[in-house]
Coordinates of C-alpha atoms in Angstrom, one line a residue:
M1 CA -10.1 -20.2 -1.1
T2 CA -8.6 -23.2 1.1
V3 CA -5.6 -22.0 2.7
T4 CA -2.9 -24.4 3.9
H5 CA -1.6 -24.0 6.9
V6 CA 2.0 -25.6 8.5
S7 CA 3.4 -25.7 12.1
R8 CA 5.8 -23.2 12.8
R9 CA 8.0 -25.8 14.5
A10 CA 8.0 -27.7 10.9
V11 CA 9.5 -24.4 9.4
V12 CA 13.6 -23.8 8.9
S13 CA 14.7 -20.5 11.0
A14 CA 13.2 -18.0 8.5
P15 CA 15.9 -15.0 7.3
S16 CA 16.2 -12.1 9.3
G17 CA 14.6 -9.8 6.6
V18 CA 11.6 -11.4 8.0
D19 CA 11.3 -9.6 11.1
Q20 CA 12.0 -6.3 9.5
V21 CA 9.0 -6.8 6.8
A22 CA 6.4 -7.9 9.2
L23 CA 7.6 -5.0 11.8
E24 CA 6.9 -2.3 8.4
V25 CA 4.0 -4.1 7.5
S26 CA 2.7 -3.6 10.9
A27 CA 3.9 -0.2 11.4
V28 CA 2.3 0.9 7.9
T29 CA -0.8 -0.6 8.3
R30 CA -1.1 1.1 11.9
L31 CA -0.6 4.4 10.1
L32 CA -3.0 3.6 7.3
E33 CA -5.4 3.4 10.2
A34 CA -4.9 6.4 11.9
E35 CA -5.0 8.4 8.3
G36 CA -8.3 6.9 7.8
I37 CA -7.4 4.9 4.3
L38 CA -7.8 1.9 6.4
D39 CA -10.4 1.5 8.8
Y40 CA -12.1 -2.5 10.1
S41 CA -11.2 -3.9 7.2
G42 CA -8.3 -3.6 4.4
H43 CA -4.5 -5.3 4.7
V44 CA -0.7 -4.7 3.5
S45 CA 1.3 -6.9 2.3
A46 CA 5.3 -7.0 1.1
R47 CA 8.2 -9.6 0.1
I48 CA 10.3 -11.3 2.2
P49 CA 13.5 -11.0 0.5
G50 CA 15.1 -14.5 -1.1
R51 CA 11.5 -16.5 -0.9
D52 CA 8.8 -16.5 -2.5
A53 CA 7.1 -15.4 0.1
F54 CA 5.4 -12.2 1.7
A55 CA 3.9 -11.2 5.2
I56 CA 0.5 -10.1 5.7
Q57 CA -1.2 -9.2 9.2
I58 CA -4.2 -12.2 10.5
G59 CA -7.6 -11.2 9.7
A60 CA -9.4 -11.1 12.4
T61 CA -6.4 -8.7 14.2
S62 CA -7.8 -5.2 14.6
R63 CA -5.8 -3.0 11.9
A64 CA -5.3 -0.5 14.9
E65 CA -2.6 -3.4 16.8
V66 CA -1.2 -5.0 13.8
A67 CA 2.2 -5.9 15.8
P68 CA 4.6 -8.6 14.3
E69 CA 4.1 -10.7 16.1
T70 CA 0.2 -10.9 14.5
M71 CA 1.6 -11.2 11.4
L72 CA 1.6 -14.2 8.7
V73 CA 4.2 -15.1 6.3
V74 CA 2.5 -17.1 3.2
D75 CA 4.0 -18.7 0.6
H76 CA 3.3 -18.4 -3.4
A77 CA 0.9 -21.3 -3.1
G78 CA -0.9 -19.8 -0.4
T79 CA 0.1 -21.6 2.4
V80 CA 1.2 -20.4 5.4
V81 CA 4.2 -21.1 5.9
E82 CA 5.0 -18.9 9.6
G83 CA 3.0 -17.7 12.4
E84 CA -0.6 -19.3 13.8
G85 CA -4.0 -18.0 12.0
E86 CA -6.5 -17.5 9.5
P87 CA -5.0 -14.7 6.5
P88 CA -7.5 -12.4 5.6
S89 CA -10.2 -14.0 3.1
E90 CA -9.5 -11.9 0.4
L91 CA -5.5 -13.2 0.3
P92 CA -6.0 -13.8 -3.2
I93 CA -5.2 -10.3 -4.4
H94 CA -2.4 -10.5 -2.6
L95 CA -1.1 -13.8 -3.7
E96 CA -1.7 -13.1 -7.6
I97 CA -0.9 -9.1 -7.8
L98 CA 2.8 -10.5 -6.3
K99 CA 2.8 -13.7 -8.4
S100 CA 2.3 -11.9 -11.4
R101 CA 4.1 -8.1 -11.1
P102 CA 7.8 -9.2 -10.1
D103 CA 8.8 -5.3 -9.9
V104 CA 6.2 -4.7 -7.2
A105 CA 7.1 -5.8 -3.5
A106 CA 4.0 -4.2 -1.6
V107 CA 0.4 -4.2 -1.9
L108 CA -2.7 -2.6 -0.4
H109 CA -6.3 -3.3 -0.2
S110 CA -8.5 -0.4 1.0
H111 CA -11.9 0.0 1.3
M112 CA -11.1 4.2 1.4
E113 CA -15.1 5.5 0.7
L114 CA -13.6 8.3 -1.5
A115 CA -12.3 6.2 -4.1
I116 CA -15.0 3.9 -4.1
A117 CA -17.1 7.1 -4.9
F118 CA -15.2 7.6 -8.5
T119 CA -17.1 4.2 -9.4
M120 CA -20.3 5.1 -8.6
M121 CA -20.5 8.4 -11.1
D122 CA -21.3 7.8 -14.6
G123 CA -18.6 9.8 -17.0
V124 CA -15.9 11.2 -13.9
T125 CA -12.5 8.9 -14.2
L126 CA -10.1 9.9 -11.1
V127 CA -7.3 11.2 -12.8
P128 CA -4.1 12.9 -11.8
M129 CA -4.3 16.1 -10.4
R130 CA -2.0 17.0 -8.2
A131 CA 1.5 17.1 -8.7
R132 CA 2.4 13.6 -7.1
A133 CA 0.0 11.9 -8.5
S134 CA 1.7 11.6 -11.5
R135 CA 2.8 8.2 -10.4
W136 CA -0.7 7.4 -12.0
K137 CA 0.0 9.0 -15.2
S138 CA -0.7 5.5 -17.3
G139 CA -4.2 5.3 -15.8
I140 CA -6.4 3.9 -13.2
P141 CA -8.4 1.7 -14.3
T142 CA -11.7 0.4 -12.6
H143 CA -11.8 -3.7 -11.9
P144 CA -15.6 -4.6 -12.3
D145 CA -16.3 -7.2 -9.9
P146 CA -17.8 -5.3 -6.4
S147 CA -17.8 -8.7 -4.6
H148 CA -14.8 -10.1 -1.8
I149 CA -11.8 -11.1 -3.9
K150 CA -11.9 -15.0 -2.4
F151 CA -10.7 -17.2 -5.0
K152 CA -7.6 -17.9 -7.1
E153 CA -9.4 -16.9 -10.5
Q154 CA -11.0 -13.1 -9.1
G155 CA -7.1 -12.8 -8.2
E156 CA -6.3 -13.3 -11.3
A157 CA -9.3 -11.1 -12.8
L158 CA -7.8 -7.8 -10.8
A159 CA -4.4 -8.3 -11.2
K160 CA -5.6 -8.4 -15.3
T161 CA -7.1 -5.7 -14.5
L162 CA -4.5 -3.8 -12.7
G163 CA -2.0 -4.6 -15.4
P164 CA 1.0 -3.1 -15.0
H165 CA -0.4 0.3 -13.9
H166 CA 0.2 1.3 -10.0
A167 CA -3.5 1.2 -9.0
A168 CA -6.7 -0.2 -9.7
L169 CA -9.8 1.1 -8.8
M170 CA -12.7 -2.0 -7.6
R171 CA -16.5 -1.1 -8.5
A172 CA -18.3 -0.2 -5.8
H173 CA -15.3 -2.1 -2.7
G174 CA -12.4 -0.4 -2.9
L175 CA -9.6 0.0 -4.2
V176 CA -5.5 -1.8 -5.2
L177 CA -2.0 0.4 -4.3
V178 CA 1.1 -1.4 -5.4
A179 CA 4.9 -0.2 -4.8
E180 CA 8.7 -1.2 -4.5
S181 CA 8.2 -1.5 -0.7
A182 CA 6.3 -0.9 2.1
R183 CA 7.4 3.0 2.8
A184 CA 7.0 3.9 -0.5
L185 CA 3.3 2.0 -0.7
F186 CA 2.0 4.5 2.3
M187 CA 3.8 7.2 0.6
D188 CA 1.8 6.4 -2.1
A189 CA -1.8 6.0 -0.5
V190 CA -1.7 9.2 1.3
H191 CA -0.9 11.3 -2.0
F192 CA -3.5 8.9 -3.9
K193 CA -6.2 10.1 -1.1
E194 CA -4.8 13.5 -1.8
N195 CA -5.4 13.6 -5.2
A196 CA -9.3 11.9 -4.9
T197 CA -9.8 14.5 -2.5
A198 CA -8.7 17.6 -5.1
Q199 CA -10.5 15.8 -7.8
M200 CA -13.6 15.2 -5.4
Q201 CA -13.4 19.0 -4.8
A202 CA -13.4 20.5 -7.5
L203 CA -16.3 18.2 -8.9
Q204 CA -18.1 19.7 -5.5
A205 CA -17.0 22.9 -6.3
G206 CA -19.4 22.7 -10.1
A207 CA -16.1 23.0 -12.0
K208 CA -15.0 21.1 -14.4
P209 CA -11.4 19.2 -13.3
L210 CA -8.0 20.0 -14.9
P211 CA -5.9 17.1 -15.0
L212 CA -2.0 17.4 -15.2
T213 CA -1.1 17.1 -19.1
G214 CA 1.4 14.8 -20.5
A215 CA 4.0 18.0 -20.5
E216 CA 3.2 18.8 -16.7
I217 CA 3.8 15.3 -15.8
A218 CA 7.3 15.2 -17.8
Q219 CA 8.2 18.5 -16.1
I220 CA 7.1 17.3 -12.4
E221 CA 9.0 13.8 -13.2
R222 CA 12.3 15.4 -14.3
M223 CA 12.6 17.5 -10.7
E224 CA 11.0 14.3 -8.9
M225 CA 13.4 12.5 -6.7
R226 CA 10.6 9.3 -4.8
D227 CA 13.6 8.3 -3.1
W228 CA 14.4 11.3 -1.2
H229 CA 10.4 12.3 -0.6
I230 CA 9.3 8.5 0.4
K231 CA 12.0 9.2 3.5
K232 CA 10.8 12.4 3.9
L233 CA 7.0 11.8 4.3
W234 CA 8.0 8.4 6.0
N235 CA 10.6 10.6 8.7
Y236 CA 7.2 12.4 9.7
Y237 CA 4.7 10.4 9.7
A238 CA 7.0 7.4 11.0
R239 CA 7.4 10.4 14.0
K240 CA 4.1 11.7 14.5
G241 CA 2.2 8.3 14.8
L242 CA 5.5 7.7 18.0
K243 CA 4.3 10.6 19.1
N244 CA 0.6 9.7 19.5
G245 CA 1.0 6.7 20.4
V246 CA -0.2 4.8 17.6
L247 CA 3.3 3.3 17.2
P248 CA 4.8 1.7 20.2
R249 CA 7.6 3.8 21.3
E250 CA 10.2 0.3 21.2
W251 CA 9.8 0.6 17.7
A252 CA 11.4 3.6 17.2
D253 CA 14.7 2.5 16.4
A254 CA 14.1 0.1 13.4
L255 CA 11.4 2.5 11.9
V256 CA 12.9 6.4 12.4
P257 CA 16.0 8.0 9.8
S258 CA 18.7 8.7 11.0
K259 CA 20.2 11.9 10.5
E260 CA 22.2 10.3 8.1
M261 CA 19.7 8.4 6.3
M262 CA 18.1 12.4 5.5
R263 CA 20.5 13.5 4.0
R264 CA 19.7 15.1 0.5
E265 CA 22.3 14.3 -2.3
R266 CA 21.0 16.5 -5.2
M267 CA 18.1 18.6 -6.2
V268 CA 17.1 16.9 -9.6
K269 CA 17.0 12.8 -10.4

């Protein structure tokens, strides 16, 4: 895929939301790397509010060192309209999913080894096992193209495989996850790995996995408070990242929820 660049000097002043999105994508990327969900490759994107554009890292930047200044703003034509550098080669993954799914605000592409294993076993499908995996009750399809998604047609095909779902595996390659925000995407990635681990543990024990039933998923969702859980999980991992040096201390004020934000207003929906 050919990526067009526009000089920063030619770009009108960006909306204030750009800085926050760039910071959140940077933080999410670093935290995912710390949790072993990203490594030397993989990437996160998030929409810029009020624009047909999204933030994504410079492809050559270490996932452990991503920062707002190493982020690019890319429009829906694949043009880099802000920032200097080349985006990841698999940019079409993000372009085509974001264009086809207006309900999605953030996309993760990861080469999680545990997830890849479920594309290499005959007769085994990754299914919801743990409570938080009710997120994927509609299914986790597997895309048949194992190669790098570098061209528009490949991105369109992957977006079609994903369809209305919140996750898709990529044969012998990796996965994509989608969510309503960068913070929600981080939470889902953590729970996706937990769920895959639980199913793999059952398989390794020689037992038949018992996925959640429709009735169990309905009961889980009656008690679910997704917005609260996103804040709770983000508060934990952001503070952990700051404490361990994964996130710079100067990012704290913009990332750590206040006590007021952490108040739980209700017990169920």
